[in-house]
CSV table of C-alpha atoms and ligand atoms in Angstrom, one decimal:
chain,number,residue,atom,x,y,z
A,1,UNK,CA,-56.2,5.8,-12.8
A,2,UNK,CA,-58.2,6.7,-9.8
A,3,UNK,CA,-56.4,4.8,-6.2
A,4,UNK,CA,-59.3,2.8,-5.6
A,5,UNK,CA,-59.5,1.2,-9.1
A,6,UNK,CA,-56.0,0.8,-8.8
A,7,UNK,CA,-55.9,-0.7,-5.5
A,8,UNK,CA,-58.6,-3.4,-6.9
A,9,UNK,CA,-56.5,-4.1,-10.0
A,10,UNK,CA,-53.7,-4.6,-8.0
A,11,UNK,CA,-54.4,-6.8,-5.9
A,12,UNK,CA,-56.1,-9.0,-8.6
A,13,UNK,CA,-52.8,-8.7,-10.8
A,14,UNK,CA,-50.2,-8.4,-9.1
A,15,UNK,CA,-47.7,-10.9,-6.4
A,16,UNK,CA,-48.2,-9.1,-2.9
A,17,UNK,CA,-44.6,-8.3,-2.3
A,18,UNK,CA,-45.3,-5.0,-1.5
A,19,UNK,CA,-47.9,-3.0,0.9
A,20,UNK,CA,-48.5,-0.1,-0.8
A,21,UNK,CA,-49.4,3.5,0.1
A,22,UNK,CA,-53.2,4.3,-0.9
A,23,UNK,CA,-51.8,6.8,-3.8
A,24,UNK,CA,-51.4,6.1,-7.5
A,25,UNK,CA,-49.2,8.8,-8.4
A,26,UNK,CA,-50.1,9.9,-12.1
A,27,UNK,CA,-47.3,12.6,-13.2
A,28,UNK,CA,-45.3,15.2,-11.4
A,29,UNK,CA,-42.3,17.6,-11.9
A,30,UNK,CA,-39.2,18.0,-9.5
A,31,UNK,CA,-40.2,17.3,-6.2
A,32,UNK,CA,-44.3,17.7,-6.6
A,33,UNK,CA,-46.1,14.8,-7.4
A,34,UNK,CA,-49.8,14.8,-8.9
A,35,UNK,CA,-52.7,12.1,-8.6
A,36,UNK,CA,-55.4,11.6,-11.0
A,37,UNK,CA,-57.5,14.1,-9.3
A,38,UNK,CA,-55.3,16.5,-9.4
A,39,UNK,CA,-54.1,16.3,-5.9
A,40,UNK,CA,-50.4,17.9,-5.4
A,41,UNK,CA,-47.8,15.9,-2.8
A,42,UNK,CA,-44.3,16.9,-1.9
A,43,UNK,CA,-42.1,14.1,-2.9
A,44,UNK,CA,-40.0,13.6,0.4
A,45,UNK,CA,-38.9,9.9,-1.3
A,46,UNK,CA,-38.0,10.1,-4.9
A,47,UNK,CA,-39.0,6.5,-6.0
A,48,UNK,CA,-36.9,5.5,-3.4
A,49,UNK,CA,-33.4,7.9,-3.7
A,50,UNK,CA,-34.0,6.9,-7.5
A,51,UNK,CA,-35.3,10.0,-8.9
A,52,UNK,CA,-32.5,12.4,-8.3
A,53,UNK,CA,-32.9,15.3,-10.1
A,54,UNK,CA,-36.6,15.1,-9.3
A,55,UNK,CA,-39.3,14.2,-11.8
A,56,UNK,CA,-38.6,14.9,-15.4
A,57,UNK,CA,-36.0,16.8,-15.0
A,58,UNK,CA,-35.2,18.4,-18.4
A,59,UNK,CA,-31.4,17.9,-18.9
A,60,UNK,CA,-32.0,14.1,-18.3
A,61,UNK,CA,-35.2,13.8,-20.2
A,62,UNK,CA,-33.3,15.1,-23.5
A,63,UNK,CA,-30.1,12.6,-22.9
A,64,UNK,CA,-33.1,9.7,-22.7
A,65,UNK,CA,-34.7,11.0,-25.8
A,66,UNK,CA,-31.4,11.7,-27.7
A,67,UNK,CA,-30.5,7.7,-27.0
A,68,UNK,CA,-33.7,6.7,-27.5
A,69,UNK,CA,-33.6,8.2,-31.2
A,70,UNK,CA,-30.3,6.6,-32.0
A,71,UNK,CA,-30.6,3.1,-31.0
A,72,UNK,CA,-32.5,1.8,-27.8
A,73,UNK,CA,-29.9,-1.4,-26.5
A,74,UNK,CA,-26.9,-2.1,-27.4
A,75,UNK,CA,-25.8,-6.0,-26.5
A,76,UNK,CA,-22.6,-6.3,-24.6
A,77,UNK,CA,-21.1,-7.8,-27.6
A,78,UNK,CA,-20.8,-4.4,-29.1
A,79,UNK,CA,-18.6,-1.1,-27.7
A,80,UNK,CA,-21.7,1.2,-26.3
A,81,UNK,CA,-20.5,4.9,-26.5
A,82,UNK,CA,-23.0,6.0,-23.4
A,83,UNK,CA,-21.1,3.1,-21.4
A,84,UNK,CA,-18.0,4.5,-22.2
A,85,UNK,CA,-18.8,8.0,-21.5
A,86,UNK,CA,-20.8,7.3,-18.3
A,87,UNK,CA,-17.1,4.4,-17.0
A,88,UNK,CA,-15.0,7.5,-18.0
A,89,UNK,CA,-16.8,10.0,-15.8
A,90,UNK,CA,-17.1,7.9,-13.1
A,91,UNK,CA,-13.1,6.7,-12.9
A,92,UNK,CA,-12.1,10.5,-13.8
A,93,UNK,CA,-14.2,11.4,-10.5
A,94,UNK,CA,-13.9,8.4,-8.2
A,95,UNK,CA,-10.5,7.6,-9.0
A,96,UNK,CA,-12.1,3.8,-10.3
A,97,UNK,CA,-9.8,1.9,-12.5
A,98,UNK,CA,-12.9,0.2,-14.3
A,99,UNK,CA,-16.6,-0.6,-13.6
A,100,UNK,CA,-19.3,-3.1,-14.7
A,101,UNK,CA,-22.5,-2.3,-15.3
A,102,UNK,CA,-26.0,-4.2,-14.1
A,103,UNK,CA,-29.2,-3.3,-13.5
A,104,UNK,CA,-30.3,-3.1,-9.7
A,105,UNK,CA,-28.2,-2.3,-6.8
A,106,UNK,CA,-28.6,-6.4,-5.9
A,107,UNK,CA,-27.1,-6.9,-9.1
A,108,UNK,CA,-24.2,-4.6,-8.5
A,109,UNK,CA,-23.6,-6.5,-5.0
A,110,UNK,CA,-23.8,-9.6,-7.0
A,111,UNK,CA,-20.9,-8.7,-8.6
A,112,UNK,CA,-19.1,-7.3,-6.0
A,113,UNK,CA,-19.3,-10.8,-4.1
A,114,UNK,CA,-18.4,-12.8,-6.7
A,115,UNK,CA,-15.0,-10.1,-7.8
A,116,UNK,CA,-14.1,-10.5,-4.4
A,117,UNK,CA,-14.4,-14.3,-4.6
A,118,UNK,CA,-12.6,-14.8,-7.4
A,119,UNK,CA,-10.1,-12.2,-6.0
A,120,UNK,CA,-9.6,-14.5,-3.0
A,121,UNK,CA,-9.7,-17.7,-4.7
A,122,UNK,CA,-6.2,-18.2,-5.4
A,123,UNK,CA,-5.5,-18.2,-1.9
A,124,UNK,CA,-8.7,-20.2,-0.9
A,125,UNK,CA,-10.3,-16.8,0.7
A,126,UNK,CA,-14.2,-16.6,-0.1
A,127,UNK,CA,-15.9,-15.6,3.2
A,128,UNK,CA,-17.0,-12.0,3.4
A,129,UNK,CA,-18.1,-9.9,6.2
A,130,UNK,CA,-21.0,-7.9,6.4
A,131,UNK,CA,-23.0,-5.9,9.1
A,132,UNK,CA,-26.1,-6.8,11.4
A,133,UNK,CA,-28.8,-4.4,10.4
A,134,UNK,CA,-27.3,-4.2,6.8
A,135,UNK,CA,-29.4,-4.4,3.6
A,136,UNK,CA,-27.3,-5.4,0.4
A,137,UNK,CA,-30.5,-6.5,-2.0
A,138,UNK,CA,-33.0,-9.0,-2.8
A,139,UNK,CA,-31.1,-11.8,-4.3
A,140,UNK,CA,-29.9,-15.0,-2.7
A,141,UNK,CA,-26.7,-13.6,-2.8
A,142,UNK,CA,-27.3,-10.4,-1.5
A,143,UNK,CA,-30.2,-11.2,1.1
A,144,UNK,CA,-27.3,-14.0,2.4
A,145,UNK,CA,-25.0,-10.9,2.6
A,146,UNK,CA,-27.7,-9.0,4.4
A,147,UNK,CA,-27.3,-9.2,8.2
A,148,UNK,CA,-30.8,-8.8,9.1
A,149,UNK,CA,-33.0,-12.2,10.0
A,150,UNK,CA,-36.1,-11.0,8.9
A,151,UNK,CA,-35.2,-11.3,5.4
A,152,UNK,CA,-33.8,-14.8,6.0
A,153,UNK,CA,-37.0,-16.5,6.7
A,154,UNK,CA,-38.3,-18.9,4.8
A,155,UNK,CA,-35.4,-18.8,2.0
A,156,UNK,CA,-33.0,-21.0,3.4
A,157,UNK,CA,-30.6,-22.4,2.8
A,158,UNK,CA,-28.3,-20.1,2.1
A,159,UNK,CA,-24.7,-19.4,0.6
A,160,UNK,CA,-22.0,-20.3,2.7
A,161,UNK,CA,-19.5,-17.9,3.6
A,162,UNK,CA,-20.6,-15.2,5.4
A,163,UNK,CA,-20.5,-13.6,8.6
A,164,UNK,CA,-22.1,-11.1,10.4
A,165,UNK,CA,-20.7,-8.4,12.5
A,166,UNK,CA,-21.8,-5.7,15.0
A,167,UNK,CA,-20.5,-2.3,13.6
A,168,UNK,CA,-17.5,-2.1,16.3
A,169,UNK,CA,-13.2,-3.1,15.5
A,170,UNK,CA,-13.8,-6.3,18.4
A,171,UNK,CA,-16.6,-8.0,16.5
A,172,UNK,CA,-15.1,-7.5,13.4
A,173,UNK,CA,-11.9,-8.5,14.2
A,174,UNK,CA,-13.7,-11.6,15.7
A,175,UNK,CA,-15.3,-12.8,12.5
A,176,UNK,CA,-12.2,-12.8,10.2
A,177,UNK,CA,-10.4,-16.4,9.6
A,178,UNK,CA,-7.8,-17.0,7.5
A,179,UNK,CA,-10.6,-17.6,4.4
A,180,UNK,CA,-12.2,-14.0,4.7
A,181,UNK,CA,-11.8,-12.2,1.7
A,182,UNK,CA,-14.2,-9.2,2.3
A,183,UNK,CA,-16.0,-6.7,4.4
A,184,UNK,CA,-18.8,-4.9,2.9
A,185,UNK,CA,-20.3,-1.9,4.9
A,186,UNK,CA,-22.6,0.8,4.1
A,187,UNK,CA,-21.8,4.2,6.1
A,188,UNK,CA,-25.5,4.8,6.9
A,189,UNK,CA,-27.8,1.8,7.5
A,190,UNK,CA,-30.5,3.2,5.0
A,191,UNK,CA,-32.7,0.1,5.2
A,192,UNK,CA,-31.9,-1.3,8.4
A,193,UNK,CA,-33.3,2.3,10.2
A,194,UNK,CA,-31.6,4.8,8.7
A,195,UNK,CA,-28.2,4.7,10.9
A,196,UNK,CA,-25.3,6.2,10.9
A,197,UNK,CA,-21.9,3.9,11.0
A,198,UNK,CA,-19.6,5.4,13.6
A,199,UNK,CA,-16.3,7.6,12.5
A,200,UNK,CA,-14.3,6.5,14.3
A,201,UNK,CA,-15.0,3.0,13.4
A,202,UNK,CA,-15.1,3.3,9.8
A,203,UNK,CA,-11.6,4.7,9.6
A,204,UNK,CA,-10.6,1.8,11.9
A,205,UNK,CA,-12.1,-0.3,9.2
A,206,UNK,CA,-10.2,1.3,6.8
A,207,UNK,CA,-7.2,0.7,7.9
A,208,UNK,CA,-7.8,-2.6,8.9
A,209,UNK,CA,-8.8,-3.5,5.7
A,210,UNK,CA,-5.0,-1.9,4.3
A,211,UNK,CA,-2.9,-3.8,6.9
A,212,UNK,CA,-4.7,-6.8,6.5
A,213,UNK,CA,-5.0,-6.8,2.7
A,214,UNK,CA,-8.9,-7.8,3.2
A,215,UNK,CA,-10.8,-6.1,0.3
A,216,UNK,CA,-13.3,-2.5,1.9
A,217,UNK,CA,-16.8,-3.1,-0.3
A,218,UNK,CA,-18.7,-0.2,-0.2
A,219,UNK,CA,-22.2,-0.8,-0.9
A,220,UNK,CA,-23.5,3.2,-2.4
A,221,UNK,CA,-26.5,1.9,-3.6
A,222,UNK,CA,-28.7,4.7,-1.7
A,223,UNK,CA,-26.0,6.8,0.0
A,224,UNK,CA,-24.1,7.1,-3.2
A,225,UNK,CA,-24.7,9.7,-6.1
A,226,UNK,CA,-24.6,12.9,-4.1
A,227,UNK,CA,-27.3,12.1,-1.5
A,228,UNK,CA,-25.0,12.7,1.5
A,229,UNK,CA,-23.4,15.8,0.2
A,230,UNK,CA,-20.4,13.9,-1.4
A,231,UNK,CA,-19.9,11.7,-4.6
A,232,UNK,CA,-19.6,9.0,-2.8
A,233,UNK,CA,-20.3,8.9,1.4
A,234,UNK,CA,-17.1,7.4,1.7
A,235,UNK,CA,-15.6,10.1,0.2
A,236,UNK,CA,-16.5,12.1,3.9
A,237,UNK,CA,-14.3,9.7,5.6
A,238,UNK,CA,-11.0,9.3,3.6
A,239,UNK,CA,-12.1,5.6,2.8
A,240,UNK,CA,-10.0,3.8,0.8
A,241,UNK,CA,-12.6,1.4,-0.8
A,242,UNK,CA,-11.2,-1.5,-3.5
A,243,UNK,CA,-15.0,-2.1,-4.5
A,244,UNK,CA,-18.0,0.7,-4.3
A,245,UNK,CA,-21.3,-0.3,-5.6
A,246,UNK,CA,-24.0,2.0,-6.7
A,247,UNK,CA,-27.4,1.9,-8.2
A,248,UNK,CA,-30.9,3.9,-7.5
A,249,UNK,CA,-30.4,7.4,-8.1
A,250,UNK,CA,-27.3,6.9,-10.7
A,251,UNK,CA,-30.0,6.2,-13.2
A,252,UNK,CA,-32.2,9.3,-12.6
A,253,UNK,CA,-35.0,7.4,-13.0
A,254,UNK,CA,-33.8,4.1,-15.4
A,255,UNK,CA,-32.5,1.1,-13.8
A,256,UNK,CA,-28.6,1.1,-13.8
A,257,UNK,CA,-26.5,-0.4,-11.0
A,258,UNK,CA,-22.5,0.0,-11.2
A,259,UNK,CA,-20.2,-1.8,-9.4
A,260,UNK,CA,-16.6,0.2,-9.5
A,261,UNK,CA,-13.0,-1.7,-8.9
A,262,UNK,CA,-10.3,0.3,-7.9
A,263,UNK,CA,-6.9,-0.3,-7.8
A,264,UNK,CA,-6.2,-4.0,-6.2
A,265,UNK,CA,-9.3,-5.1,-7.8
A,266,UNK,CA,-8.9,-3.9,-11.5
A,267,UNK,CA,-8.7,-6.7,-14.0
A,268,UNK,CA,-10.3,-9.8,-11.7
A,269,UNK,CA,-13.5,-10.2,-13.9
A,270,UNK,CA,-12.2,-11.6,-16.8
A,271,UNK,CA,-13.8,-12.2,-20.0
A,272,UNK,CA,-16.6,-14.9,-19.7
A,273,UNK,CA,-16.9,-14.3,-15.8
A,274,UNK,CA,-19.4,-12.4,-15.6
A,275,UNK,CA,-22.2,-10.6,-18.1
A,276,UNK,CA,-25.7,-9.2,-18.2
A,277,UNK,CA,-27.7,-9.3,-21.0
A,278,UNK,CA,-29.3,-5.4,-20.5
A,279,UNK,CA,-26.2,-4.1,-17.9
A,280,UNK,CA,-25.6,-0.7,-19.0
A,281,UNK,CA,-28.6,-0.3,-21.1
A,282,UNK,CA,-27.6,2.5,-23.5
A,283,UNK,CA,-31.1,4.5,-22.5
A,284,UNK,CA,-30.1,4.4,-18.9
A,285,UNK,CA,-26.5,5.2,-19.3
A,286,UNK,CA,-26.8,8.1,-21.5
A,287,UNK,CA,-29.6,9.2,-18.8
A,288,UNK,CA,-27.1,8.2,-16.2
A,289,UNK,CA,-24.5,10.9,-17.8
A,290,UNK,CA,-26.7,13.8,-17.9
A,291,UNK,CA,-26.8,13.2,-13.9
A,292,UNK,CA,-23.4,12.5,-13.2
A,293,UNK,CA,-21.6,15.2,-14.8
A,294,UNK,CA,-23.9,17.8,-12.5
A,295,UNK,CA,-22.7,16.3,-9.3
A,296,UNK,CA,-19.8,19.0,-9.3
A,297,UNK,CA,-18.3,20.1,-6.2
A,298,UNK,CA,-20.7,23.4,-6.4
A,299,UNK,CA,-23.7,21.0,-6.5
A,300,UNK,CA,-22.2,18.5,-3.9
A,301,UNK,CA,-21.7,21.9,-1.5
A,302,UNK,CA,-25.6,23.5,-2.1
A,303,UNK,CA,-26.3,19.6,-1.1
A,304,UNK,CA,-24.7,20.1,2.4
A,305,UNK,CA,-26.3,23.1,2.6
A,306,UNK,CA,-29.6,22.2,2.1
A,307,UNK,CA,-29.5,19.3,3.9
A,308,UNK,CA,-27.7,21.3,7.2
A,309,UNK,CA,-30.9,23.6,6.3
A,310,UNK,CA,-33.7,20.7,5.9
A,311,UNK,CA,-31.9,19.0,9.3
A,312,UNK,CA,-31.8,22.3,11.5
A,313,UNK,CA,-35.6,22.4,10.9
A,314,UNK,CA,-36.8,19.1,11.4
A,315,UNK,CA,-34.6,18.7,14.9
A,316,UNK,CA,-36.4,22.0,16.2
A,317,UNK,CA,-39.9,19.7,15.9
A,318,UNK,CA,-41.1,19.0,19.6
A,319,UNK,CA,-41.4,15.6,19.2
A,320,UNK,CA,-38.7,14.8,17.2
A,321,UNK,CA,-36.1,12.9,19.2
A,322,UNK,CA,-33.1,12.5,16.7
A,323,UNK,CA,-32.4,13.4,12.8
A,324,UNK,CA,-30.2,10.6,12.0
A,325,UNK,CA,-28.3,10.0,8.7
A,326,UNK,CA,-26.0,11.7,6.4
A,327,UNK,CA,-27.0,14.9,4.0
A,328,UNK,CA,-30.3,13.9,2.2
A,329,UNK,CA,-30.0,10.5,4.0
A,330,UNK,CA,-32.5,11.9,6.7
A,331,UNK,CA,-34.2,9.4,9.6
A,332,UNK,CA,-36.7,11.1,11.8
A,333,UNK,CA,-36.7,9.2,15.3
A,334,UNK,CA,-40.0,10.7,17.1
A,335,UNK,CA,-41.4,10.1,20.4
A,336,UNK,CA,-44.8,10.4,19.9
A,337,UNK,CA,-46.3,7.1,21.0
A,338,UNK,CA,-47.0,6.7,16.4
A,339,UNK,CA,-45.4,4.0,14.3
A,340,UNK,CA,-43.8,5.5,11.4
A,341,UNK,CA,-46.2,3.9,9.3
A,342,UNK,CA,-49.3,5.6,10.9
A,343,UNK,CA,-47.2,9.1,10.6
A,344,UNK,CA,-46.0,8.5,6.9
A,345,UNK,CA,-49.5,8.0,6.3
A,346,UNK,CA,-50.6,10.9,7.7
A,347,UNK,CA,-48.6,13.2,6.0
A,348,UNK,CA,-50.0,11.3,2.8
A,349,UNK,CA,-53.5,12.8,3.6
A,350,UNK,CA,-51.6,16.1,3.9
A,351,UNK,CA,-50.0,15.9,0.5
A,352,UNK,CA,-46.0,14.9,1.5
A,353,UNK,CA,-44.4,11.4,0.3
A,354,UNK,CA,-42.1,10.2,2.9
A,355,UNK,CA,-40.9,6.6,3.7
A,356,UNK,CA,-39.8,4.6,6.6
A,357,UNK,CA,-37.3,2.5,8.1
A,358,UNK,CA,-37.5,0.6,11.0
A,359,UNK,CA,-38.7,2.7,13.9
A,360,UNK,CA,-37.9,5.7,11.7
A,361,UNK,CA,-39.9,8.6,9.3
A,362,UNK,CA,-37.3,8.3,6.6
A,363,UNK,CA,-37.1,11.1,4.0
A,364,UNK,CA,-34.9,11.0,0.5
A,365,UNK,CA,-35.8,14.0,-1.0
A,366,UNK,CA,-34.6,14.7,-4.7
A,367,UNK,CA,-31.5,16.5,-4.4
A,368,UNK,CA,-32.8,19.7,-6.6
A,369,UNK,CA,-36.0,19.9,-4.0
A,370,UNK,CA,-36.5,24.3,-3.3
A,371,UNK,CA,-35.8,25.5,0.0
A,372,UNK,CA,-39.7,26.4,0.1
A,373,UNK,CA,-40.8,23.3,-0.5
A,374,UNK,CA,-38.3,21.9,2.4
A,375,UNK,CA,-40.6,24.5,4.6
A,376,UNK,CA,-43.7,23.0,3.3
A,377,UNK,CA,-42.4,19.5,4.2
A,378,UNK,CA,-41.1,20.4,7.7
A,379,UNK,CA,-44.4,22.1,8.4
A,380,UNK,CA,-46.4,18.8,7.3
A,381,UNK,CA,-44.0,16.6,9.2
A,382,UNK,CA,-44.3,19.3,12.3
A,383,UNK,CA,-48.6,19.0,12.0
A,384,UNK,CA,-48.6,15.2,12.0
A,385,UNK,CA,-45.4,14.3,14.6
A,386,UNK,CA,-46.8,16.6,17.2
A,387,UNK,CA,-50.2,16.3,17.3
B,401,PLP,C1,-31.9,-0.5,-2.4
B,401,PLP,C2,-30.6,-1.1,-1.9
B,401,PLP,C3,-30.1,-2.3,-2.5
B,401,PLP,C4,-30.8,-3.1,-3.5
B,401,PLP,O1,-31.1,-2.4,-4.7
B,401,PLP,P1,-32.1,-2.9,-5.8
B,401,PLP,O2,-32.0,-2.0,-6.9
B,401,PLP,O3,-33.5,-2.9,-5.1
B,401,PLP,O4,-31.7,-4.3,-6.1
B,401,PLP,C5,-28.9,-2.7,-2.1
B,401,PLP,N1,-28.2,-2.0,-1.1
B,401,PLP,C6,-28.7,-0.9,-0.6
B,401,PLP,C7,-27.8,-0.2,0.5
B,401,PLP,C8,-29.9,-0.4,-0.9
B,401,PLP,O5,-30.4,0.7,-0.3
């Protein structure tokens, strides 16, 4: 479908939740993406971290077929072999005693909040501490849990229990009572501007959280999979998280969210406590394994590499203030008098996909994107941020 019949179509048909880029991507393969003209684009955003072996990746495409063949769903009232396989993987590498499986990063949150609830209920603990500038999801829940007002307007009112803290030991010190359960992080602000969580401060938090016996939730929704160069980004740190979330890439392109307990929280959701009706769809998690068993520490390793290489060029642009962010995780803070929005749409025109956040150029590249196509990129990127 041509953009401009699309654009009409959409706008006929569909909520207006979303302002969209002028480009209705038709097919692609890895990191180039075609229109129905025939126009090629560098995919600098991967659906959104989702697509993370890049577009139709082969390995991933016959796991999805494979399922497909066998049976499409299996309900949770059944044992699901991809389930299985995809929970084993993930414990054997995280160290996870179990996981439950959802749909959508908010879903995975959802179930974080309420684990951690009913892990603090018996001693009358439900309040959970997140960050200002965080972004946990969409839900009521989760846009609660997200410390950033413009996603509170209008929705009101909302759960009780949480509180928001500046990304520092005194503020966070400052919002725990005697009823706080929780603290939820991410270790880059993806959402909220692409922005890196201090060190120093998250291995304070850490070992707050072990003194204290308050539960670490790790939300990996878009920092998890590999995109920082480790399995996890908390991995980089030493964190000690009791809950890690994870959704977007995980699924290489099906909708999957996770949400791993370790130790202290294994065995809190009991039967009946919580459910979803396609959690762990058996297309998506059979997808889901093809992915995971590539992130090997060879793989994690050419990540860190090609993100040092992919950084190293974009911080030699004139106008480029700052690269902020972790591996793949990549914010672009420019000083060039353009919103990002006027820049991410100009390197649209030039054929490269890349998103924002904030006040920055945000780019999520699939990890498996070529070193040559990292030069295209940083060329496009260089033409439309200094000019
Ligand atoms: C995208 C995102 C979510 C929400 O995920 P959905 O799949 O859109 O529900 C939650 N947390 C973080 C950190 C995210 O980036």
């Amino acid at each position: 479908m041509d953009v401009k019949t699309a654009a009409e179509l959409d706008e006929k048909y569909i909520a207006k939740t979303y302002g969209r880029f002028d480009l209705a991507p038709e097919r692609g393969s890895g990191a180039e993406i075609f229109d129905s003209d025939g126009k090629r684009y560098i995919d600098c955003g991967s659906g959104i971290a989702v697509n993370l072996f890049g577009i139709c990746d082969e390995k991933w495409k016959e796991a999805v077929k494979g399922q497909i063949d066998k049976i499409q769903h299996i309900s949770n009232l059944y044992y699901s072999e991809p389930q299985i396989r995809l929970a084993r993987m993930l414990c054997e590498k995280t160290g996870a005693s179990e996981v439950f499986f959802g749909n959508s990063g908010a879903e995975a949150n959802e179930c974080a909040i309420k684990a951690a609830r009913k892990y603090g209920s018996a001693a009358g603990r439900y309040e959970i501490i997140t960050l200002k500038n965080s972004f946990h999801g969409r839900t009521m829940a989760t846009i609660t849990a997200t410390g950033q007002e413009e996603f509170h307007e209008y929705f009101g009112p909302f759960l009780e229990g949480f509180r928001y803290a500046d990304p520092t030991p005194d503020s966070v010190a400052k919002c725990v009572t005697d009823k706080t359960c929780a603290i939820m992080i991410e270790t880059v602000q993806c959402e909220g501007g692409v922005i890196d969580l201090d060190e120093d401060f998250l291995k304070w938090l850490d070992a707050f959280c072990q003194e204290t016996g308050i539960l670490l939730i790790v939300d990996e929704v878009q920092t998890g999979n590999g995109r920082t160069g480790y399995l996890y980004s908390y991995a980089e740190f030493g964190l000690r998280p009791d809950i890690v979330t994870t959704a977007k890439g995980i699924g290489g392109g099906l909708p999957l969210g996770v949400c791993m307990f370790f130790e202290r929280c294994a065995g809190v959701l009991t039967a009946g406590t919580h459910g979803s009706t396609f959690g762990g769809n058996a297309v998506a998690c059979a997808g889901a394994c093809s992915i995971v068993e590539r992130l090997t520490g060879d793989f994690l390793a050419e990540v860190r590499g090609k993100a040092a290489y992919f950084r190293a060029n974009l911080s030699r642009i004139k106008k480029v203030k700052r690269v902020t962010g972790r591996g793949l995780v990549i914010g672009l803070d420019c000083d060039n008098g353009k919103s990002p929005k006027e820049m991410a749409d100009a390197c649209l025109e030039k054929g490269l996909l890349v998103l924002t956040a904030h006040d920055k150029v945000r780019l999520l590249p699939p990890l498996t994107i070529k070193k040559e196509e990292i030069d295209e990129a940083c060329k496009i990127l260089e033409e439309v941020i200094d000019i």
